[in-house]
């Protein structure tokens, strides 16, 4: 099927409906403004600071000091082919990876994840080509149904040492797969190419320094990865709107193609969405440009998403600590399999099915679209910045985020009565129904150990959220948010564990919380 392309038009926009936003609305009809030099210049070590262009100026020096020399670095070039009657969409590209061994032990191999080879991606697939390690050709050892590639190293790589790895890839993108939440797909209904984990990426390394090589999760988030620096060159049809992690630093037109160059700052992944007719609205919040990208039929919803996103960013900046990037994008697309939104660094997918539901319900409850946006924005702290192994400890980021986007968000943006109704509807009632029908389950267990998607969803999103609410009630506002700020400051760009979060709450409150923590997260005694 061919993609019909319409050029994005400039539209005059008025301010969103009033809310607790202290900022001026601006119109954006391109991805970002020109900010820095081409990638060829960035390759020079003398200008490595340019890799941090997406970081807010007032935080840039501190984040460079915190991460410089501590991260792996990707230089990726890719060309995107749109689907035709004969073949699905494809990406062909090359990666130059400077891998840094930041683990506790020497490495004799490096592992890549090829998520598109998982069976849930239908005709999606990913092929590695022309792999070289330190300039020498190597053959990958594929395993876990071709979703893991082991690259042997010529000799052990010591802790803190780097090695140069290069490889080519060809990635096939499935058209409207029923599985995988729609996060890696071509969506013909919206003219949208959705590209999460579209290139072979380093396998995640947990807090103990162990490679995460499990099969892709069947119930929760597919990807687990560590913070790195990305420089990405994308060649795509010139009439497509391109929205990505990071900041665009250059755009060149070559006939019917555009060549874009992006840098990311320190992030866990580099995600892209391309669309044939996206429109956009932006607003500045504490120095960050928040942009809502939406299909023209979703104009009202697109405005609402911008308002919700700005409110959430402003609130969470105050409660958690400052968001460090110059951009944050909220993108309208089709999300499947029960998901309503999906988080990625600096970029969030918001389910297009909810964009027509922007008015309060007959009972006065805010639209669920607002909860989706607040939830995904909170994930920019709890997942994107402070990482955790989602295969093992999903309750940390999902439970904490869901508590923040229900009780905390609605109480601060609306009032205690609204927050109480949202907690009842979104957290307490689903958990009570679960207890009555199937009994309780343990929150702190591997994602795929849950008996079903329903069990995982209720325990991780409802029970775990209520557990964080119980801790909040026990230690009070001051200690609770002081703990989260300390946890954020200590673990951003890293991988945290449940023990790290518990320690932060105990230190801030000067209380022992083991019993409360165990009751909510480590036991199945909800009855």
Coordinates of C-alpha atoms in Angstrom, one line a residue:
X1 CA 0.0 0.0 0.0
X2 CA 1.3 3.5 -0.9
X3 CA 1.3 6.3 1.6
X4 CA -0.6 9.4 0.5
X5 CA 1.4 12.4 1.4
X6 CA 0.1 15.9 2.2
X7 CA 2.4 18.8 3.1
X8 CA 1.9 20.1 6.6
X9 CA 0.3 23.5 6.4
X10 CA 0.9 26.5 8.7
X11 CA -2.2 27.1 10.9
X12 CA -3.0 30.0 13.2
X13 CA -3.8 28.7 16.7
X14 CA -5.4 30.3 19.7
X15 CA -4.5 29.6 23.3
X16 CA -5.8 26.4 24.9
X17 CA -8.6 26.5 27.5
X18 CA -7.4 28.2 30.6
X19 CA -5.6 26.1 33.2
X20 CA -2.7 26.4 35.6
X21 CA -0.2 27.2 32.9
X22 CA 1.9 30.3 33.1
X23 CA 3.2 30.3 29.5
X24 CA 2.7 31.6 26.0
X25 CA 1.4 29.4 23.2
X26 CA 3.5 29.2 20.0
X27 CA 3.0 27.5 16.7
X28 CA 5.3 24.8 15.5
X29 CA 5.0 23.5 11.9
X30 CA 8.3 21.7 11.7
X31 CA 9.9 19.3 14.2
X32 CA 12.4 21.7 15.8
X33 CA 14.5 24.7 15.1
X34 CA 18.0 24.5 13.7
X35 CA 20.3 24.4 16.8
X36 CA 23.7 23.0 16.0
X37 CA 26.3 21.7 13.6
X38 CA 26.0 18.6 11.3
X39 CA 26.8 15.2 12.7
X40 CA 30.1 15.1 10.8
X41 CA 31.3 18.0 13.0
X42 CA 30.0 16.3 16.1
X43 CA 32.2 13.3 15.6
X44 CA 35.2 15.5 16.6
X45 CA 35.9 15.0 20.3
X46 CA 36.6 18.7 20.7
X47 CA 32.9 19.4 20.2
X48 CA 31.4 16.6 22.2
X49 CA 29.4 19.1 24.2
X50 CA 27.2 19.5 21.0
X51 CA 25.8 16.1 21.8
X52 CA 24.1 17.7 24.8
X53 CA 22.3 20.3 22.8
X54 CA 18.9 18.9 23.8
X55 CA 19.6 19.5 27.5
X56 CA 18.3 22.7 28.9
X57 CA 21.1 25.3 29.2
X58 CA 20.8 25.8 32.9
X59 CA 21.3 22.0 33.5
X60 CA 23.7 21.2 30.7
X61 CA 27.0 21.7 32.5
X62 CA 25.9 19.6 35.5
X63 CA 24.6 16.8 33.2
X64 CA 27.8 16.8 31.1
X65 CA 29.8 16.5 34.3
X66 CA 27.6 13.7 35.5
X67 CA 27.6 11.6 32.4
X68 CA 30.6 12.5 30.2
X69 CA 32.8 9.5 29.6
X70 CA 30.2 7.3 31.3
X71 CA 28.0 6.4 28.4
X72 CA 28.0 4.4 25.2
X73 CA 27.6 6.3 22.0
X74 CA 25.6 5.5 18.8
X75 CA 26.1 7.1 15.4
X76 CA 23.3 5.9 13.2
X77 CA 22.3 6.6 9.6
X78 CA 19.2 5.2 8.1
X79 CA 17.0 5.5 5.0
X80 CA 13.3 4.9 5.3
X81 CA 11.3 3.3 2.4
X82 CA 7.5 3.6 2.6
X83 CA 5.3 0.6 2.0
X84 CA 4.3 -0.3 -1.5
X85 CA 1.8 -2.8 -3.0
X86 CA 4.7 -5.3 -3.1
X87 CA 6.5 -4.9 0.2
X88 CA 6.1 -3.4 3.7
X89 CA 8.0 -0.4 4.9
X90 CA 11.8 -0.9 5.5
X91 CA 14.7 0.9 7.1
X92 CA 18.2 0.3 5.9
X93 CA 21.0 1.7 7.9
X94 CA 24.4 1.6 9.6
X95 CA 25.5 1.9 13.2
X96 CA 28.8 3.0 14.6
X97 CA 28.7 2.1 18.3
X98 CA 31.3 3.1 20.8
X99 CA 30.5 0.6 23.6
X100 CA 31.6 1.6 27.1
X101 CA 31.8 -1.2 29.6
X102 CA 30.3 0.5 32.6
X103 CA 29.6 -2.8 34.4
X104 CA 31.4 -4.2 37.4
X105 CA 33.3 -7.0 35.5
X106 CA 35.2 -7.3 32.2
X107 CA 33.2 -8.4 29.2
X108 CA 34.1 -11.0 26.6
X109 CA 31.1 -10.2 24.4
X110 CA 28.6 -7.5 23.7
X111 CA 24.9 -8.3 23.3
X112 CA 22.4 -6.6 20.9
X113 CA 18.6 -6.8 21.0
X114 CA 16.7 -7.3 17.7
X115 CA 13.2 -6.8 19.0
X116 CA 11.6 -6.8 15.6
X117 CA 12.3 -10.5 15.2
X118 CA 9.8 -11.4 18.0
X119 CA 6.8 -13.3 16.7
X120 CA 4.4 -10.6 17.9
X121 CA 5.7 -8.2 15.2
X122 CA 4.0 -10.2 12.4
X123 CA 6.0 -9.6 9.2
X124 CA 8.4 -7.3 11.1
X125 CA 12.0 -8.5 11.2
X126 CA 15.5 -7.2 11.7
X127 CA 18.7 -8.4 9.9
X128 CA 22.3 -7.7 11.0
X129 CA 24.9 -7.2 8.3
X130 CA 28.6 -6.5 8.0
X131 CA 29.5 -6.6 11.7
X132 CA 33.0 -5.4 12.7
X133 CA 34.5 -5.3 16.2
X134 CA 37.7 -3.2 16.3
X135 CA 37.8 -3.3 12.6
X136 CA 37.7 -7.1 12.4
X137 CA 34.7 -8.9 10.9
X138 CA 32.7 -11.1 13.3
X139 CA 29.7 -13.4 13.0
X140 CA 26.9 -12.8 15.4
X141 CA 25.6 -15.7 17.5
X142 CA 21.8 -15.4 17.5
X143 CA 19.6 -16.8 20.2
X144 CA 16.2 -16.2 22.0
X145 CA 14.4 -16.7 18.7
X146 CA 16.8 -14.3 16.9
X147 CA 16.0 -11.4 19.3
X148 CA 19.5 -11.6 20.9
X149 CA 22.8 -11.3 19.0
X150 CA 26.1 -12.1 20.8
X151 CA 29.1 -10.3 19.4
X152 CA 32.3 -11.9 20.7
X153 CA 35.1 -9.5 21.5
X154 CA 38.8 -10.1 20.5
X155 CA 39.9 -9.9 24.1
X156 CA 38.3 -9.0 27.4
X157 CA 37.1 -5.5 27.7
X158 CA 38.0 -4.0 31.1
X159 CA 35.7 -2.0 33.3
X160 CA 35.6 1.6 32.0
X161 CA 37.1 0.7 28.7
X162 CA 35.5 1.3 25.3
X163 CA 35.5 -0.6 22.0
X164 CA 34.3 0.3 18.5
X165 CA 31.7 -1.8 16.9
X166 CA 30.0 -1.2 13.5
X167 CA 27.1 -3.1 11.8
X168 CA 24.5 -2.7 9.1
X169 CA 20.9 -3.5 9.5
X170 CA 17.7 -3.9 7.5
X171 CA 14.5 -3.6 9.4
X172 CA 11.1 -4.5 8.1
X173 CA 8.1 -2.7 9.6
X174 CA 4.8 -4.6 9.9
X175 CA 1.6 -3.0 8.6
X176 CA -1.2 -2.8 11.3
X177 CA -0.1 -5.7 13.4
X178 CA -2.7 -6.7 16.0
X179 CA 0.1 -7.4 18.5
X180 CA 2.8 -5.3 20.1
X181 CA 0.7 -2.3 21.1
X182 CA 1.2 -0.8 17.6
X183 CA 4.5 0.8 18.8
X184 CA 6.4 -0.6 15.8
X185 CA 4.1 -0.5 12.8
X186 CA 2.9 1.3 9.7
X187 CA -0.7 2.5 10.4
X188 CA -2.4 3.2 7.0
X189 CA -5.6 4.6 8.7
X190 CA -3.5 7.6 9.9
X191 CA -0.7 7.6 7.4
X192 CA 1.7 7.0 10.3
X193 CA 4.9 5.1 10.6
X194 CA 5.6 4.3 14.2
X195 CA 9.2 3.3 15.0
X196 CA 10.0 2.2 18.5
X197 CA 13.2 0.0 18.8
X198 CA 13.8 0.1 15.0
X199 CA 17.5 -0.6 15.1
X200 CA 19.7 -3.2 16.9
X201 CA 20.2 -1.7 20.3
X202 CA 22.5 -2.8 23.2
X203 CA 20.8 -5.3 25.5
X204 CA 19.9 -3.8 28.9
X205 CA 22.3 -4.2 31.8
X206 CA 20.6 -4.4 35.2
X207 CA 21.8 -2.7 38.4
X208 CA 24.0 -5.7 39.2
X209 CA 25.8 -5.4 35.9
X210 CA 24.1 -8.4 34.3
X211 CA 23.0 -8.5 30.7
X212 CA 19.2 -8.8 30.4
X213 CA 18.6 -11.5 27.7
X214 CA 15.2 -12.8 28.5
X215 CA 12.6 -13.2 25.7
X216 CA 10.8 -10.0 25.1
X217 CA 8.1 -9.5 27.7
X218 CA 4.7 -10.8 26.7
X219 CA 2.7 -8.7 29.2
X220 CA 4.6 -5.5 29.8
X221 CA 7.1 -3.2 28.3
X222 CA 9.2 -4.9 25.6
X223 CA 12.4 -2.9 25.8
X224 CA 14.9 -2.5 28.6
X225 CA 18.0 -0.5 27.8
X226 CA 20.5 1.8 29.4
X227 CA 21.3 5.5 28.9
X228 CA 23.5 6.4 25.9
X229 CA 24.2 9.2 23.5
X230 CA 22.6 9.1 20.1
X231 CA 23.5 10.9 16.8
X232 CA 21.0 9.9 14.1
X233 CA 20.8 10.8 10.4
X234 CA 17.5 10.0 8.8
X235 CA 16.7 10.1 5.1
X236 CA 12.9 10.1 4.5
X237 CA 10.3 11.4 1.9
X238 CA 10.4 15.2 2.2
X239 CA 6.6 15.6 2.7
X240 CA 6.5 13.5 5.9
X241 CA 6.5 15.2 9.3
X242 CA 9.2 13.6 11.4
X243 CA 8.9 13.6 15.2
X244 CA 11.7 12.0 17.3
X245 CA 13.5 11.8 20.5
X246 CA 16.1 14.5 20.8
X247 CA 16.7 17.7 18.8
X248 CA 17.0 18.2 15.1
X249 CA 20.3 19.9 14.3
X250 CA 20.2 20.0 10.5
X251 CA 17.8 19.3 7.5
X252 CA 18.8 19.1 3.9
X253 CA 16.6 18.5 0.9
X254 CA 17.7 16.2 -1.9
X255 CA 14.9 16.0 -4.5
X256 CA 12.0 14.1 -3.0
X257 CA 14.0 13.2 0.1
X258 CA 14.9 15.1 3.2
X259 CA 18.0 14.2 5.2
X260 CA 17.6 15.0 8.9
X261 CA 20.2 15.0 11.6
X262 CA 19.4 14.6 15.3
X263 CA 21.2 14.5 18.6
X264 CA 19.5 13.1 21.8
X265 CA 21.4 14.1 24.9
X266 CA 21.6 11.2 27.4
X267 CA 18.6 8.9 26.8
X268 CA 17.7 5.2 26.9
X269 CA 16.5 4.9 23.3
X270 CA 15.9 6.8 20.1
X271 CA 12.3 6.6 18.9
X272 CA 10.6 8.1 15.7
X273 CA 7.2 8.8 14.3
X274 CA 6.6 9.9 10.7
X275 CA 3.2 11.0 9.5
X276 CA 1.7 12.5 6.3
X277 CA -0.4 15.3 7.7
X278 CA 0.4 15.9 11.4
X279 CA -0.5 19.4 12.7
X280 CA 1.1 20.7 15.9
X281 CA 0.7 23.1 18.8
X282 CA 3.4 24.0 21.3
X283 CA 3.8 25.8 24.6
X284 CA 6.8 26.6 26.7
X285 CA 7.0 25.2 30.3
X286 CA 10.0 26.1 32.4
X287 CA 12.2 26.4 29.3
X288 CA 10.9 23.1 27.7
X289 CA 8.9 23.3 24.5
X290 CA 5.9 20.9 24.8
X291 CA 4.4 20.0 21.5
X292 CA 1.2 18.1 20.7
X293 CA 1.3 16.4 17.3
X294 CA -2.1 15.2 16.0
X295 CA -4.1 14.2 13.0
X296 CA -6.3 17.1 11.6
X297 CA -9.5 15.3 12.6
X298 CA -8.3 15.5 16.2
X299 CA -7.9 19.2 16.5
X300 CA -9.9 19.6 19.8
X301 CA -8.2 16.6 21.3
X302 CA -4.8 17.8 20.2
X303 CA -5.4 21.1 22.0
X304 CA -6.5 19.2 25.1
X305 CA -3.4 17.0 25.1
X306 CA -1.2 20.0 24.9
X307 CA -2.9 21.5 27.9
X308 CA -2.8 18.3 30.0
X309 CA 0.9 17.7 29.1
X310 CA 1.9 21.3 30.1
X311 CA 0.0 21.0 33.4
X312 CA 1.6 17.7 34.2
X313 CA 5.1 18.8 33.2
X314 CA 4.8 22.0 35.4
X315 CA 3.5 20.0 38.4
X316 CA 6.1 17.2 38.2
X317 CA 9.0 19.6 37.7
X318 CA 8.0 21.0 41.1
X319 CA 7.4 17.7 42.8
X320 CA 10.2 15.5 41.4
X321 CA 12.9 17.7 40.2
X322 CA 13.4 19.6 36.9
X323 CA 12.9 17.8 33.6
X324 CA 16.3 18.3 31.8
X325 CA 15.4 18.5 28.1
X326 CA 14.4 21.4 25.8
X327 CA 11.7 19.3 24.1
X328 CA 8.8 17.0 25.1
X329 CA 6.5 15.6 22.4
X330 CA 3.0 14.1 22.7
X331 CA 2.0 12.2 19.6
X332 CA -1.4 11.0 18.4
X333 CA -1.4 7.5 16.9
X334 CA -3.2 4.2 17.1
X335 CA -2.2 2.2 20.2
X336 CA -3.5 -1.4 20.4
X337 CA -3.9 -4.4 22.8
X338 CA -5.4 -2.5 25.7
X339 CA -2.7 0.1 26.0
X340 CA -3.8 3.8 26.0
X341 CA -0.4 5.4 25.8
X342 CA 3.3 4.4 25.7
X343 CA 6.3 6.3 27.0
X344 CA 9.7 6.8 25.3
X345 CA 12.4 9.3 26.1
X346 CA 11.2 12.9 25.4
X347 CA 8.4 11.4 23.3
X348 CA 5.1 9.8 24.2
X349 CA 2.5 7.9 22.2
X350 CA -1.1 8.9 23.1
X351 CA -3.9 6.7 21.9
X352 CA -5.8 8.4 19.1
X353 CA -9.0 6.6 20.1
X354 CA -9.3 8.9 23.1
X355 CA -8.9 12.3 21.3
X356 CA -12.6 12.6 20.7
X357 CA -13.4 12.4 24.4
X358 CA -12.3 15.7 25.9
X359 CA -15.4 16.8 27.7
X360 CA -16.0 15.7 31.4
X361 CA -18.4 12.8 31.8
X362 CA -22.0 13.1 33.0
X363 CA -20.7 12.6 36.6
X364 CA -18.2 15.5 36.2
X365 CA -15.2 13.3 36.1
X366 CA -12.3 14.5 33.9
X367 CA -11.7 12.7 30.6
X368 CA -9.5 9.6 30.7
X369 CA -7.4 11.2 28.0
X370 CA -6.1 13.5 30.8
X371 CA -5.0 10.6 32.9
X372 CA -3.2 9.0 29.9
X373 CA -1.2 12.2 29.3
X374 CA -0.4 12.8 32.9
X375 CA 0.7 9.1 33.3
X376 CA 3.0 9.2 30.3
X377 CA 4.5 12.6 31.3
X378 CA 5.3 11.1 34.8
X379 CA 7.1 8.3 33.0
X380 CA 9.7 10.8 31.8
X381 CA 11.0 10.7 35.4
X382 CA 10.1 7.1 36.4
X383 CA 11.5 5.1 33.5
X384 CA 13.1 7.5 31.0
X385 CA 15.3 9.3 33.6
X386 CA 15.4 6.9 36.5
X387 CA 15.4 3.5 34.9
X388 CA 14.5 0.1 36.4
X389 CA 14.4 -3.4 34.9
X390 CA 10.9 -3.5 33.7
X391 CA 11.1 -7.3 33.1
X392 CA 11.8 -7.8 36.9
X393 CA 10.5 -4.7 38.7
X394 CA 7.7 -3.2 36.6
X395 CA 5.8 -2.2 39.8
X396 CA 8.4 0.6 40.5
X397 CA 7.8 2.7 37.4
X398 CA 4.3 1.7 36.6
X399 CA 2.9 1.7 40.1
X400 CA 4.6 5.0 41.1
X401 CA 3.6 6.6 37.8
X402 CA 0.0 5.5 38.1
X403 CA -0.3 6.9 41.6
X404 CA 1.1 10.2 40.5
X405 CA -1.3 10.5 37.6
X406 CA -4.4 9.8 39.7
X407 CA -4.3 10.9 43.3
X408 CA -1.4 13.4 43.1
X409 CA -2.1 14.9 39.7
X410 CA -5.9 15.4 40.3
X411 CA -5.5 16.7 43.8
X412 CA -3.0 19.3 42.8
X413 CA -4.6 20.3 39.5
X414 CA -8.2 20.0 40.6
X415 CA -9.1 19.3 44.2
X416 CA -9.2 16.5 46.8
X417 CA -12.7 15.5 45.8
X418 CA -11.8 14.9 42.1
X419 CA -8.7 13.0 43.2
X420 CA -10.7 10.8 45.5
X421 CA -13.1 9.9 42.7
X422 CA -10.2 9.1 40.3
X423 CA -8.5 6.9 42.9
X424 CA -11.8 5.0 43.5
X425 CA -12.5 4.5 39.8
X426 CA -9.0 3.8 38.5
X427 CA -7.2 2.1 41.5
X428 CA -9.5 0.8 44.2
X429 CA -12.4 -0.6 42.2
X430 CA -10.3 -2.6 39.8
X431 CA -8.3 -4.0 42.7
X432 CA -11.4 -4.9 44.7
X433 CA -12.9 -6.7 41.6
X434 CA -9.7 -8.6 41.2
X435 CA -9.7 -9.7 44.9
X436 CA -13.3 -10.8 44.6
X437 CA -12.9 -12.8 41.4
X438 CA -9.4 -14.2 41.4
X439 CA -7.7 -13.2 44.6
X440 CA -4.6 -11.2 45.2
X441 CA -1.1 -11.5 43.7
X442 CA 2.4 -10.2 44.5
X443 CA 3.4 -6.9 42.8
X444 CA 7.2 -7.4 43.1
X445 CA 7.6 -10.3 40.7
X446 CA 8.8 -10.7 37.1
X447 CA 6.3 -9.4 34.6
X448 CA 5.8 -12.6 32.7
X449 CA 5.3 -14.6 35.9
X450 CA 1.8 -13.1 36.2
X451 CA -1.0 -15.5 35.2
X452 CA -2.5 -13.2 32.6
X453 CA -2.5 -9.7 31.2
X454 CA -5.5 -8.9 33.4
X455 CA -3.6 -10.0 36.5
X456 CA -0.5 -8.0 35.5
X457 CA -2.5 -4.9 34.7
X458 CA -4.5 -4.8 38.0
X459 CA -1.7 -5.6 40.3
X460 CA 1.0 -3.4 38.7
X461 CA -1.2 -0.4 37.9
X462 CA -3.8 -0.5 40.7
X463 CA -2.4 -2.4 43.7
X464 CA 1.1 -1.1 43.4
X465 CA -0.2 2.5 43.0
X466 CA -2.3 2.1 46.1
X467 CA 0.8 0.8 47.9
X468 CA 2.6 4.1 47.1
X469 CA -0.4 5.9 48.3
X470 CA -0.2 4.0 51.6
X471 CA 3.5 5.1 51.9
X472 CA 2.5 8.7 51.1
X473 CA -0.2 8.7 53.8
X474 CA 2.2 7.1 56.3
X475 CA 5.1 9.5 56.0
X476 CA 3.4 12.7 54.8
X477 CA 3.9 15.1 51.9
X478 CA 7.2 16.6 52.9
X479 CA 9.1 13.3 53.4
X480 CA 7.3 11.6 50.4
X481 CA 8.4 14.1 47.8
X482 CA 11.8 14.7 49.4
X483 CA 12.4 11.0 49.0
X484 CA 11.4 11.1 45.3
X485 CA 13.6 14.1 44.7
X486 CA 16.5 12.4 46.3
X487 CA 15.8 9.1 44.4
X488 CA 15.7 11.1 41.1
X489 CA 18.9 13.0 41.8
X490 CA 20.8 9.9 42.8
X491 CA 19.6 7.5 40.1
X492 CA 18.8 9.5 37.0
X493 CA 20.4 8.1 33.9
X494 CA 21.0 4.9 35.8
X495 CA 19.1 1.7 36.8
X496 CA 17.4 1.7 40.2
X497 CA 16.1 -1.2 42.3
X498 CA 13.2 -1.6 44.7
X499 CA 15.7 -1.5 47.5
X500 CA 16.9 1.9 46.3
X501 CA 13.3 3.4 46.3
X502 CA 12.5 1.9 49.8
X503 CA 15.8 3.3 51.1
X504 CA 14.9 6.8 49.8
X505 CA 11.5 6.7 51.6
X506 CA 13.0 5.5 54.8
X507 CA 15.9 8.0 54.8
X508 CA 13.6 11.0 54.1
X509 CA 11.0 10.0 56.7
X510 CA 13.4 8.5 59.3
X511 CA 11.0 5.6 59.6
X512 CA 11.2 1.9 59.0
X513 CA 8.8 1.0 56.2
X514 CA 9.8 -2.7 55.6
X515 CA 6.5 -4.0 57.0
X516 CA 4.3 -1.6 54.9
X517 CA 6.4 -2.2 51.8
X518 CA 6.2 -6.0 52.2
X519 CA 2.4 -5.9 52.7
X520 CA 1.8 -4.0 49.5
X521 CA 4.5 -5.2 47.2
X522 CA 5.9 -8.6 48.4
X523 CA 2.8 -10.3 49.7
X524 CA -0.6 -11.4 48.3
X525 CA -2.7 -10.6 51.3
X526 CA -5.0 -8.0 50.0
X527 CA -8.1 -9.7 51.3

